[in-house]
Tab-separated table of C-alpha atoms in Angstrom:
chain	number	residue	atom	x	y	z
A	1	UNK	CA	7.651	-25.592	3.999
A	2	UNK	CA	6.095	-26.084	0.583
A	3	UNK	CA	9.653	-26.951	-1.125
A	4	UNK	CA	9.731	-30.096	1.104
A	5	UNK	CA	6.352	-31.131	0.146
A	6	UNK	CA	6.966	-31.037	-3.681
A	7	UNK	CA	10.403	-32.648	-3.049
A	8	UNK	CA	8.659	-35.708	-0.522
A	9	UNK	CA	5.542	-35.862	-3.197
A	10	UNK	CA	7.431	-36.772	-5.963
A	11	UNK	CA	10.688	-38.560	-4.232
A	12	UNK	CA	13.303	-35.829	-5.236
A	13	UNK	CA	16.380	-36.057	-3.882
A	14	UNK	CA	17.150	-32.021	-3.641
A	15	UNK	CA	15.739	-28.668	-4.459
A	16	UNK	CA	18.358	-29.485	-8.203
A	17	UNK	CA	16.491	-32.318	-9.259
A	18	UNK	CA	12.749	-30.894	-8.861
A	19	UNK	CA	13.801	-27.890	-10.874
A	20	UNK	CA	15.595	-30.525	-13.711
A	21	UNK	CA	12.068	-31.940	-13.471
A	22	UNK	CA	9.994	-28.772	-13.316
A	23	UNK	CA	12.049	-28.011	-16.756
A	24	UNK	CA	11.862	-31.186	-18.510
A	25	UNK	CA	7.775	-31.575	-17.322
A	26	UNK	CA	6.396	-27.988	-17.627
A	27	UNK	CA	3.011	-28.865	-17.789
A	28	UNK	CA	3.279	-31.471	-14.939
A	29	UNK	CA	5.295	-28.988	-12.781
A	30	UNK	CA	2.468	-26.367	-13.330
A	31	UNK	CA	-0.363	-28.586	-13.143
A	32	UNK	CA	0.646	-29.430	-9.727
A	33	UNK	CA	1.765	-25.552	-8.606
A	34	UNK	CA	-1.268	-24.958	-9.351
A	35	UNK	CA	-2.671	-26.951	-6.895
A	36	UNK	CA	-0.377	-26.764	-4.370
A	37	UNK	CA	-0.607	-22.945	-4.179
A	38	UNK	CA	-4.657	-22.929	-3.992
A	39	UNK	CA	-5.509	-21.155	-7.178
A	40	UNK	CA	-9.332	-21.001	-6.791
A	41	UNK	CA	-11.161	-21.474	-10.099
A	42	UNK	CA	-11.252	-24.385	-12.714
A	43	UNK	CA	-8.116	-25.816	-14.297
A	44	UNK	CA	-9.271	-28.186	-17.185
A	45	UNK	CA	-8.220	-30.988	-18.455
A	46	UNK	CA	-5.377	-29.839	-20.700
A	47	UNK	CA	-2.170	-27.803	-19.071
A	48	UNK	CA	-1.126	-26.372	-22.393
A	49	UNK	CA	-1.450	-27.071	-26.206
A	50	UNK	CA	0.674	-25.748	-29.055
A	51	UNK	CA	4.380	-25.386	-29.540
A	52	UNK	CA	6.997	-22.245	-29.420
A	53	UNK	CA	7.229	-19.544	-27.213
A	54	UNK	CA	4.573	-17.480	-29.442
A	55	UNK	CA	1.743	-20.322	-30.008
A	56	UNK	CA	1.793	-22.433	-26.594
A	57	UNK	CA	-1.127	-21.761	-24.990
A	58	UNK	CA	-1.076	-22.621	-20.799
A	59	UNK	CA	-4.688	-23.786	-18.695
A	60	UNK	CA	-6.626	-23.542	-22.359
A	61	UNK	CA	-9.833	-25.129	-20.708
A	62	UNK	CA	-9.449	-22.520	-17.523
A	63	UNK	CA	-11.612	-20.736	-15.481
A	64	UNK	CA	-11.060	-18.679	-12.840
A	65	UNK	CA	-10.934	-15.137	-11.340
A	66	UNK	CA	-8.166	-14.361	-9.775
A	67	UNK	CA	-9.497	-11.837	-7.419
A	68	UNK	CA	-10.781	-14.784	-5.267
A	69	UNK	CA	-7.366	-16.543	-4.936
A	70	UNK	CA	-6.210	-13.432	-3.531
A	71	UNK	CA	-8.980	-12.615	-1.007
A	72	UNK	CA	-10.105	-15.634	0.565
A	73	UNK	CA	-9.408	-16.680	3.812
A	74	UNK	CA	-10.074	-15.482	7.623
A	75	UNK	CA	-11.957	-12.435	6.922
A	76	UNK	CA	-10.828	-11.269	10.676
A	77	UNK	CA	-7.490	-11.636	9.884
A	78	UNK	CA	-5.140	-8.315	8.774
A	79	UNK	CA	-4.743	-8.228	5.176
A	80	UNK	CA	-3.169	-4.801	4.745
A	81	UNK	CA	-1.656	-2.562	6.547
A	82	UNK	CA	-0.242	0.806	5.265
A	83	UNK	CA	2.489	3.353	6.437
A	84	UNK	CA	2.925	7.093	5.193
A	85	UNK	CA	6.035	9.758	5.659
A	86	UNK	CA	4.158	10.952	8.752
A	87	UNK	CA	4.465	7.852	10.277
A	88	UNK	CA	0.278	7.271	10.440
A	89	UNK	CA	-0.821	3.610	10.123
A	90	UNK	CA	-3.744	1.954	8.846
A	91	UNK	CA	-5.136	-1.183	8.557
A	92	UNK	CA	-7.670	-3.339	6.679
A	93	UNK	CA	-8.899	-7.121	7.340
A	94	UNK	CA	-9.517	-9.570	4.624
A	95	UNK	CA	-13.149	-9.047	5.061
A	96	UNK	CA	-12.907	-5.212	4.522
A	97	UNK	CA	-10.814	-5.656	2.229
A	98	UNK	CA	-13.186	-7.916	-0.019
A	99	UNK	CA	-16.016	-5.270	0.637
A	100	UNK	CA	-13.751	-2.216	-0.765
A	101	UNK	CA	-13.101	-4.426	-3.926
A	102	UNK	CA	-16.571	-5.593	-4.153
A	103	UNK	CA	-17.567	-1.883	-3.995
A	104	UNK	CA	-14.758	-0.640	-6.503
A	105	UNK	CA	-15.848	-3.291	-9.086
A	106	UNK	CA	-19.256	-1.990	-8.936
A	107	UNK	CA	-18.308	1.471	-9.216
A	108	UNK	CA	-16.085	0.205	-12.204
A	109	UNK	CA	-18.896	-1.017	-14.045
A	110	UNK	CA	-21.315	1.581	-13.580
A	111	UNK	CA	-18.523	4.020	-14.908
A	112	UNK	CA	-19.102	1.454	-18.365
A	113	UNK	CA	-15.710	-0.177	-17.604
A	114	UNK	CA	-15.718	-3.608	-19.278
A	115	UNK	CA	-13.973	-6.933	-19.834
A	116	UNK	CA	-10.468	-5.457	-21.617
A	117	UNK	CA	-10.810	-2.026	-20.993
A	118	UNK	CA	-7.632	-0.206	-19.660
A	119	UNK	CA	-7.859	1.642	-16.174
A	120	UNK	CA	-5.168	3.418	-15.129
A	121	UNK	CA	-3.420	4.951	-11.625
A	122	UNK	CA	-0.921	7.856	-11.027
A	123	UNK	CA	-0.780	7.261	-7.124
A	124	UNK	CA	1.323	6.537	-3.590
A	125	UNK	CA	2.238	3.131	-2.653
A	126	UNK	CA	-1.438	3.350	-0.572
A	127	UNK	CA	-4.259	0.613	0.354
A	128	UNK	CA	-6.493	2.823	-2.361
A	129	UNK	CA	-4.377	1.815	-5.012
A	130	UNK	CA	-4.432	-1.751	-4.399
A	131	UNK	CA	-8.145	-1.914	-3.908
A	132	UNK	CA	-8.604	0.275	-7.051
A	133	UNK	CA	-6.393	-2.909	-9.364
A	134	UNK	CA	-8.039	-5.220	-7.357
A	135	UNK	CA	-11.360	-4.058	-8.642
A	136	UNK	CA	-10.549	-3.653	-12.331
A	137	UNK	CA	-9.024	-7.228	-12.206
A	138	UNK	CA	-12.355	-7.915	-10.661
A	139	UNK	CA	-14.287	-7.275	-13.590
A	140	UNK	CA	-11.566	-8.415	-16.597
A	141	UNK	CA	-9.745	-4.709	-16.953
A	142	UNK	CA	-6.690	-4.509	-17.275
A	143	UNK	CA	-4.879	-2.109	-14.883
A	144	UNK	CA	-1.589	-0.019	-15.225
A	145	UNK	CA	-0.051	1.931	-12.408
A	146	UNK	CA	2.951	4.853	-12.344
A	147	UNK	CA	4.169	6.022	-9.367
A	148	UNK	CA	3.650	9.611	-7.930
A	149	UNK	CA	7.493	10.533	-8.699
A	150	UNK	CA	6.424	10.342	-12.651
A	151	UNK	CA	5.847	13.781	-14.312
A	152	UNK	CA	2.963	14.417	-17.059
A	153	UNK	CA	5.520	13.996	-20.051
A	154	UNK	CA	6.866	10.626	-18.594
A	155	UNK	CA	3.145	9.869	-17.344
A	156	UNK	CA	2.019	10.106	-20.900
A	157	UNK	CA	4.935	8.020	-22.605
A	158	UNK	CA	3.490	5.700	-20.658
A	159	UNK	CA	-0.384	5.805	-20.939
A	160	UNK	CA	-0.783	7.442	-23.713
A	161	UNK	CA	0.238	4.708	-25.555
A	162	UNK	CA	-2.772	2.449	-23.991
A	163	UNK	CA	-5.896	4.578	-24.401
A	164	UNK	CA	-7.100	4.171	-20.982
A	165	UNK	CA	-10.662	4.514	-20.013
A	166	UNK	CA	-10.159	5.820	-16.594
A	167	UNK	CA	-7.791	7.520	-14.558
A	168	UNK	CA	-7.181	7.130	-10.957
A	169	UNK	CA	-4.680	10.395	-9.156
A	170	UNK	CA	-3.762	10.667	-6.471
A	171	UNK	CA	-4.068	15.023	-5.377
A	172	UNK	CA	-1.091	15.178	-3.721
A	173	UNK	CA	1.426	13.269	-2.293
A	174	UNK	CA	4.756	13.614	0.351
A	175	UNK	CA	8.326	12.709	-0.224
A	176	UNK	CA	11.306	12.803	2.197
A	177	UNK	CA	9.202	15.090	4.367
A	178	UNK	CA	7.983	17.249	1.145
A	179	UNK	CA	4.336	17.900	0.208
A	180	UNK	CA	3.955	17.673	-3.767
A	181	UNK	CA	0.839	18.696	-5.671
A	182	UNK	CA	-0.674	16.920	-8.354
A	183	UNK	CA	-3.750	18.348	-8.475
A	184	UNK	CA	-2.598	20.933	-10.955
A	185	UNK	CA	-0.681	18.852	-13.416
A	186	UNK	CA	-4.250	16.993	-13.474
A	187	UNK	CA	-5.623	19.861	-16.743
A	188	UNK	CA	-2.414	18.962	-18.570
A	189	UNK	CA	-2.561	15.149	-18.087
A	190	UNK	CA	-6.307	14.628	-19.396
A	191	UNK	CA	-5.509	17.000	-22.202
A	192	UNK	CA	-3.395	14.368	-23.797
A	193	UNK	CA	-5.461	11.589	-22.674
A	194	UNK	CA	-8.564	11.751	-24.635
A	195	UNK	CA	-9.719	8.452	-23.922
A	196	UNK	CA	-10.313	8.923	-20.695
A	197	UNK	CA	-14.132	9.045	-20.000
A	198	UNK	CA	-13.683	9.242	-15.901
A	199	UNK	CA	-11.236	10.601	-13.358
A	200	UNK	CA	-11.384	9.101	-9.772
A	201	UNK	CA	-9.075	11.066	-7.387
A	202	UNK	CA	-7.656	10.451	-4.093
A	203	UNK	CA	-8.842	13.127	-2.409
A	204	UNK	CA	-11.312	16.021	-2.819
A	205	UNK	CA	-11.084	18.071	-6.597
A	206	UNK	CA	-12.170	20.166	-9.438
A	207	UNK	CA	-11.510	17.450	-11.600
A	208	UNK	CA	-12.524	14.131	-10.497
A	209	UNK	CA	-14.884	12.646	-7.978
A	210	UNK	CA	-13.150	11.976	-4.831
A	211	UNK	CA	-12.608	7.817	-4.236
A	212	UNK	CA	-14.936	7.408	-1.236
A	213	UNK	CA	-17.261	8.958	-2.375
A	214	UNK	CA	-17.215	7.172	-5.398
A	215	UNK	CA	-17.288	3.767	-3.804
A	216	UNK	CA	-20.331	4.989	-1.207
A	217	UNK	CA	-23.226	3.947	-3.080
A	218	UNK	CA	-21.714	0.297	-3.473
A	219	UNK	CA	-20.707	-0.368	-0.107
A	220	UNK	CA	-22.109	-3.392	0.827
A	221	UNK	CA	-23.555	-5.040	-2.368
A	222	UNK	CA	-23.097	-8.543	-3.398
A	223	UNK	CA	-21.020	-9.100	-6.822
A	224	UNK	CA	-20.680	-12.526	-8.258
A	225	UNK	CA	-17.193	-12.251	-9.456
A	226	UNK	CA	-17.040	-13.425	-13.245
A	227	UNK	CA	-15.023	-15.903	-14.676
A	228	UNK	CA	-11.839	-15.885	-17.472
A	229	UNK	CA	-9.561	-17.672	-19.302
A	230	UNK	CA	-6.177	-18.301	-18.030
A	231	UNK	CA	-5.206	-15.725	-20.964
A	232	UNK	CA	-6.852	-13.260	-20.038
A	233	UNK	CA	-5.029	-9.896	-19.841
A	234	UNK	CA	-4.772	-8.306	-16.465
A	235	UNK	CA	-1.621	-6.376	-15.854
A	236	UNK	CA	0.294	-3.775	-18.608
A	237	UNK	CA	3.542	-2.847	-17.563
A	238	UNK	CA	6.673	-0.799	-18.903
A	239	UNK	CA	9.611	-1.085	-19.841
A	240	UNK	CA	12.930	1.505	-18.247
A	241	UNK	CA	12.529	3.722	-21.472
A	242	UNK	CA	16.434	3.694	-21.229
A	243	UNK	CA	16.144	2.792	-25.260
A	244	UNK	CA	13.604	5.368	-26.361
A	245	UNK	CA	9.918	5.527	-25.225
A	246	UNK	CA	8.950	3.091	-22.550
A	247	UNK	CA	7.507	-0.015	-24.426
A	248	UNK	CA	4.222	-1.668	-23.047
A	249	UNK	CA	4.156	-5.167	-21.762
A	250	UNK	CA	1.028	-6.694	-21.333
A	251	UNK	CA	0.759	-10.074	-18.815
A	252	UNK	CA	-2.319	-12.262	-18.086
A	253	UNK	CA	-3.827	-11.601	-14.894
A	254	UNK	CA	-3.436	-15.886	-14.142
A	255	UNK	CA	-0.352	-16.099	-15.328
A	256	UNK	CA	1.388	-13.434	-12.686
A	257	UNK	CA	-0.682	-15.033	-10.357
A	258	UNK	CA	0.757	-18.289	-10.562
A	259	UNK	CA	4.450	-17.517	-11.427
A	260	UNK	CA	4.651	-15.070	-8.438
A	261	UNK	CA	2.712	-17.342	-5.653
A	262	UNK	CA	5.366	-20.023	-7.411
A	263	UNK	CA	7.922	-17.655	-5.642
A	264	UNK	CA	6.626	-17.041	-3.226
A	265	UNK	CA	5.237	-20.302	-1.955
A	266	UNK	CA	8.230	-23.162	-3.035
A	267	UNK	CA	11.408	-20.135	-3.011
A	268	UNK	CA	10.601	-18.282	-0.227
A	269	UNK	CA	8.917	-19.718	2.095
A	270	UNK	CA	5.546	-17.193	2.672
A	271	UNK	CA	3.021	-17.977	4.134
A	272	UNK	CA	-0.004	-16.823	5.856
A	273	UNK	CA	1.038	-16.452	9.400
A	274	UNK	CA	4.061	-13.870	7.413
A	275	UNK	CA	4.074	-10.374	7.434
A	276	UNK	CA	5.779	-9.288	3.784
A	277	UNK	CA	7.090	-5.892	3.257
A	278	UNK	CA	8.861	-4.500	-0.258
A	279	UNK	CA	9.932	-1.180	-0.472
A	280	UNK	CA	8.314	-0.173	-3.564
A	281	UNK	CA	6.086	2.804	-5.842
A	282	UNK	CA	3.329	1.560	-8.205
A	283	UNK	CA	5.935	2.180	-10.668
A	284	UNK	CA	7.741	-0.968	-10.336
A	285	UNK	CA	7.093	-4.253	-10.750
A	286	UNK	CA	7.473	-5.779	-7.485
A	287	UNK	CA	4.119	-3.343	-6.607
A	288	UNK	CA	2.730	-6.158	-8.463
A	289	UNK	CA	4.638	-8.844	-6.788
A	290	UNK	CA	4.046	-7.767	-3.786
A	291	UNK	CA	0.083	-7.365	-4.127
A	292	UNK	CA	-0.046	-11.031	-5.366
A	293	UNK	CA	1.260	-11.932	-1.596
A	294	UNK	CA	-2.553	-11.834	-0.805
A	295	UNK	CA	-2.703	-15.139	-2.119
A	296	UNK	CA	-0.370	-16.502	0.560
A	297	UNK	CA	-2.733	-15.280	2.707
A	298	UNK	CA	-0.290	-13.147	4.423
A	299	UNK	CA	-0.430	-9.838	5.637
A	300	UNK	CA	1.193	-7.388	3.207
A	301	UNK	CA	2.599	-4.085	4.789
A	302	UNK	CA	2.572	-0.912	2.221
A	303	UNK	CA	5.376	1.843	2.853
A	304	UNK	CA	5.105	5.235	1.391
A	305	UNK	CA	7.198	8.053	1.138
A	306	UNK	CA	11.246	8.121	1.177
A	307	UNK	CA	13.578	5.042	3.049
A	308	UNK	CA	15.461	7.689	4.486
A	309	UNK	CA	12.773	10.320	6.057
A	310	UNK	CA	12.586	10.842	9.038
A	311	UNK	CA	16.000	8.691	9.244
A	312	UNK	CA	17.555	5.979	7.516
A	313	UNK	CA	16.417	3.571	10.482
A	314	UNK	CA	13.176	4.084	9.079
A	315	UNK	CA	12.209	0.962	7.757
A	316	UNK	CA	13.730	-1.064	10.261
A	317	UNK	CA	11.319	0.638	13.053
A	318	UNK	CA	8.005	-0.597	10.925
A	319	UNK	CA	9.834	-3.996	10.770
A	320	UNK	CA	9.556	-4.276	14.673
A	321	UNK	CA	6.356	-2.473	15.368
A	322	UNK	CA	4.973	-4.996	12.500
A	323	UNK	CA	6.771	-8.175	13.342
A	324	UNK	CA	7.971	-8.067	9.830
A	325	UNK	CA	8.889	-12.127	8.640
A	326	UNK	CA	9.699	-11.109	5.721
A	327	UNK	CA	11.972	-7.694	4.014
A	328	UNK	CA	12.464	-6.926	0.637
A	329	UNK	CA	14.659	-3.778	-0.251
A	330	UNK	CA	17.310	-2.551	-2.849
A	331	UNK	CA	21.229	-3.911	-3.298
A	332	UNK	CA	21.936	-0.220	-3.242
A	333	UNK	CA	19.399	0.620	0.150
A	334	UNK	CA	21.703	-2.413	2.114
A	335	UNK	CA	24.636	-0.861	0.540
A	336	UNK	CA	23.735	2.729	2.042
A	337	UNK	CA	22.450	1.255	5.291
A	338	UNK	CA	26.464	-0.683	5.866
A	339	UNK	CA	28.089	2.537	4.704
A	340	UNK	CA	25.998	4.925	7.184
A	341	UNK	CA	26.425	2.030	9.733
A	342	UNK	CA	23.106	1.335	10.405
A	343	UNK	CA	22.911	-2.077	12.990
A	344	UNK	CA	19.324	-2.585	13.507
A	345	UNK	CA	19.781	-5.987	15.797
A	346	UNK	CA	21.278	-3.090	18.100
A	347	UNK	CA	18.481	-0.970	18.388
A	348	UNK	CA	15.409	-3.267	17.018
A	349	UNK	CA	13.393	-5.994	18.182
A	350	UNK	CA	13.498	-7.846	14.960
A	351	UNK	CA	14.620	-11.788	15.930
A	352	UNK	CA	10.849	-12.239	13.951
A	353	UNK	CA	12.689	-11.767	10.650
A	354	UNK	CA	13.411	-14.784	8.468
A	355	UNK	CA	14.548	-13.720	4.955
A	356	UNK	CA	15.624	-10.906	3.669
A	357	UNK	CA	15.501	-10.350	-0.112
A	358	UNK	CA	17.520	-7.961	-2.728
A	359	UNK	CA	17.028	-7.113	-5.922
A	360	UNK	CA	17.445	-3.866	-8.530
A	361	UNK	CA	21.493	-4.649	-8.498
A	362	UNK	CA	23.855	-7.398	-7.233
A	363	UNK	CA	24.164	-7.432	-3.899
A	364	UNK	CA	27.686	-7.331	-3.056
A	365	UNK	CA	29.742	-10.121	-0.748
A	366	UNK	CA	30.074	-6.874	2.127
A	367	UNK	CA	26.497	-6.732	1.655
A	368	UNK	CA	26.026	-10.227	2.801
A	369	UNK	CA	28.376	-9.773	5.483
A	370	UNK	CA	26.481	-6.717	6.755
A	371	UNK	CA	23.138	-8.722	6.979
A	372	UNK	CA	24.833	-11.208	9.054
A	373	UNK	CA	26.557	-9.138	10.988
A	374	UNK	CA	23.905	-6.167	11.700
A	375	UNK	CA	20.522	-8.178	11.218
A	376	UNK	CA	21.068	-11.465	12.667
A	377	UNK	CA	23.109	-14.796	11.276
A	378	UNK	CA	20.040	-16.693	11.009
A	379	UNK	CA	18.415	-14.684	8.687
A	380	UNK	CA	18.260	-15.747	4.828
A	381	UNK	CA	19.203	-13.774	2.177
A	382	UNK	CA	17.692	-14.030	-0.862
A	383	UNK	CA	19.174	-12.518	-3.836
A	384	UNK	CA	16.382	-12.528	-6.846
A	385	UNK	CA	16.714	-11.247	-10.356
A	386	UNK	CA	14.087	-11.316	-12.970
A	387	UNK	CA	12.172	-8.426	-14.533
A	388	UNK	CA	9.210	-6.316	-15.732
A	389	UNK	CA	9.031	-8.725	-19.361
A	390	UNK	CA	7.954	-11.655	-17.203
A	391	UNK	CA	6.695	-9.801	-14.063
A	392	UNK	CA	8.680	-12.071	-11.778
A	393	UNK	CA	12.318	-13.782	-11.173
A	394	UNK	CA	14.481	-15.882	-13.196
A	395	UNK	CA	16.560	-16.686	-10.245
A	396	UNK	CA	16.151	-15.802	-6.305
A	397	UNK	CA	16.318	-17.853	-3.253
A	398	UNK	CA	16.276	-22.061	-2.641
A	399	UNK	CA	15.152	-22.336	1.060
A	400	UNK	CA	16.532	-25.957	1.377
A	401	UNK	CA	20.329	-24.685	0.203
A	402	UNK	CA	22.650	-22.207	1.785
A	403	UNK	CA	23.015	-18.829	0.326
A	404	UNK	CA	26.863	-18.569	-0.880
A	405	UNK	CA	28.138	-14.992	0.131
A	406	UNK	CA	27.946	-13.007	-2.924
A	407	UNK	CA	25.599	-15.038	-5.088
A	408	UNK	CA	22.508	-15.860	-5.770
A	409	UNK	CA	21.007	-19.388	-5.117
A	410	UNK	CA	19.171	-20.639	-8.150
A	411	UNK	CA	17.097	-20.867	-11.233
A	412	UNK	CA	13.276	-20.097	-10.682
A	413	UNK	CA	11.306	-23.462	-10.680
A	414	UNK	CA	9.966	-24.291	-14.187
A	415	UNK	CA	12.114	-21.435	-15.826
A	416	UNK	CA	15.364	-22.895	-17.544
A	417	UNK	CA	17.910	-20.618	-17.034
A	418	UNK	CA	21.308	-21.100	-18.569
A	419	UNK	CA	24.455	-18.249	-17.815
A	420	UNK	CA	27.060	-17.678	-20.481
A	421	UNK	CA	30.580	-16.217	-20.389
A	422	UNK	CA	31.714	-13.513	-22.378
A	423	UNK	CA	32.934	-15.366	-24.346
A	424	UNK	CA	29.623	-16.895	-25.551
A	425	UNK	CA	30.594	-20.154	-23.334
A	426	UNK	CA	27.673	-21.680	-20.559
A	427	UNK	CA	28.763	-21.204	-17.200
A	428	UNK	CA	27.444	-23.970	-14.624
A	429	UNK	CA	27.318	-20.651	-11.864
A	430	UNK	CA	23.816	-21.872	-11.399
């Protein structure tokens, strides 16, 4: 377990102590996640320089690309593997994997996609997708993705606002057993995106070249995979749009990369002999999270389509046929599954799963109970809240504590995260 390293390393006592430490040293904490996690490129000499929130700069000497964290290792091994509604699977090696990027980035740049540019998807939670970011943060463009479920006028609150270069859609798309066409919102869409120069679709149509085809004449072909500073831009993301219009959030490609495998790697416990699922669209931030598993070196399972078509034991049949180690769903999804009385350890061979993780609400004290009760006693549950401003958690799981019913563990290693009363008073809750 990583935890216990970084606790033996540097003689902690407990999980509290390296996160006092991780707060009061943020540039040794860092330094050494860096490290510990494999982050392939070239750190530097200095961790960060300036002061404030607004001028600290993190890694200013770095160089790196963090496409190659994400795709080394065992080119045999399963990198991806993807569901749809109609229950057909596919599958994609590390190796293949790195040959579909390779080709993407090439087909980016011969589209005149540069360092900075935006690129943009409206598509399914599909291996396409994640090769198609991939590529872009292959080359230095910065990617933004909405899920299928977005109409044009929320589809252009969003990208409108970014001037993207090129548009990845998706033709269609299912839902709970529906078939939804996209294909002719496409006209309306690129009327109101006038930046766009190219349209890459998933699928055959009249108004894009189809993503296969697109990718053909590069299959195969080396690419020397450029390097960037730890600042550079990689990911823009958006806010609700509860307020008003959605507001864009724009992360460095590095720093998700290190914050999430920080997660990932010391909180919970993946790996690369796990098998990580989180119910999510491209729409949501944990798509992100999620991709960034590759990095563990695990093998990271893609779900499309509605948690409740064909039944609400959906999700728990891909976690047995996959040997899932690892679940991530809603608060609310856990809360349906105890009040429909869904008991997978009846029906599923699932004794492979080792944490289960919640986020999008609280998860409620019966929805502890119902893991433990339904799923199996010795599975952890981690309850993790952070959001789309940081791309990542504030607080989720400690693997070397106990998870008190009802609450969630801890404070995110080398965040510092105070709670406060209504009263404007700190609360020690964490």
């Amino acid at each position: 377990m990583l935890i216990h390293s970084l606790l033996e390393r540097n003689s902690f006592r407990d999980f509290r102590q390296a996160h006092a430490w991780s707060v009061s040293n943020p540039a040794e904490f860092w330094r050494q996640a860096w490290k510990d996690l494999g982050i392939v490129g070239h750190q530097g000499n200095v961790t960060s320089k300036g002061e404030g929130f607004l001028n600290t700069q993190w890694f200013p000497e770095a160089k790196l690309n963090v496409v190659e964290t994400l795709l080394k290792g065992d080119p045999a091994k399963e990198a991806v593997v993807s569901y749809l509604e109609d229950s057909s699977r596919t599958s994609i090696s590390r190796g293949e994997l790195k040959k579909l990027v390779t080709a993407c980035a090439l087909a980016l740049q011969d589209c005149g996609i540069q360092k900075g540019d935006r690129v943009v998807a409206w598509m399914p939670n599909v291996p396409e997708t994640m090769i198609f970011a991939l590529g872009a943060l292959a080359i230095g463009a910065v990617v933004s993705t909405a899920s299928t479920d977005f109409g044009p006028v929320a589809l252009l609150d969003r990208f409108g606002q970014i001037k993207p270069k090129l548009l990845f859609a998706a033709t269609t798309y299912q839902y709970s057993g529906k078939k939804f066409n996209l294909e002719e919102k496409l006209p309306d869409v690129l009327g109101s995106l006038p930046s766009v120069t190219k349209v890459v679709t998933l699928g055959p149509s009249q108004n894009g070249v189809d993503f296969q085809e697109w990718l053909k004449p590069f299959l195969g072909l080396e690419f020397e995979f450029p390097q960037f500073p730890f600042s550079q831009p990689g990911f823009i993301l958006f806010s609700s749009g509860t307020t008003g219009k959605p507001k864009c959030i724009i992360h460095s490609a590095a720093g998700v990369l290190l914050k999430v495998l920080s997660e990932q790697g010391y909180h919970l416990d993946i790996n690369e002999d796990d098998r990580v699922f989180y119910a999510t669209t491209c729409g949501w931030m944990m798509w992100n999270w999620l991709m960034i598993g590759l990095g563990r070196q695990s093998t990271i399972v893609l779900v499309d389509g509605s948690p409740a078509h064909p039944d609400l034991e959906r999700f728990w049949e891909i976690a047995s046929r996959e040997r899932l180690t690892f679940l991530g769903v809603s608060a609310a999804l856990i809360e349906t599954w105890r009040a429909h009385g869904v008991s997978p350890r009846q029906k599923f061979e699932i004794d492979q799963l080792r944490t289960i993780a919640s986020t999008g609400s609280p998860l409620s004290p019966s929805g502890f109970d119902w893991v433990s009760e339904h799923v199996g006693r010795e599975v952890k549950i981690a309850s993790i809240a952070g959001g789309t401003d940081l791309c990542g958690c504030l607080v989720l799981g400690v693997p070397t504590e106990s998870a008190p019913r009802g609450e969630i563990q801890g404070p995110a290693l080398g965040l510092d995260v105070r709670v406060f009363r209504p009263d404007g008073s700190e609360s020690d809750a964490l």
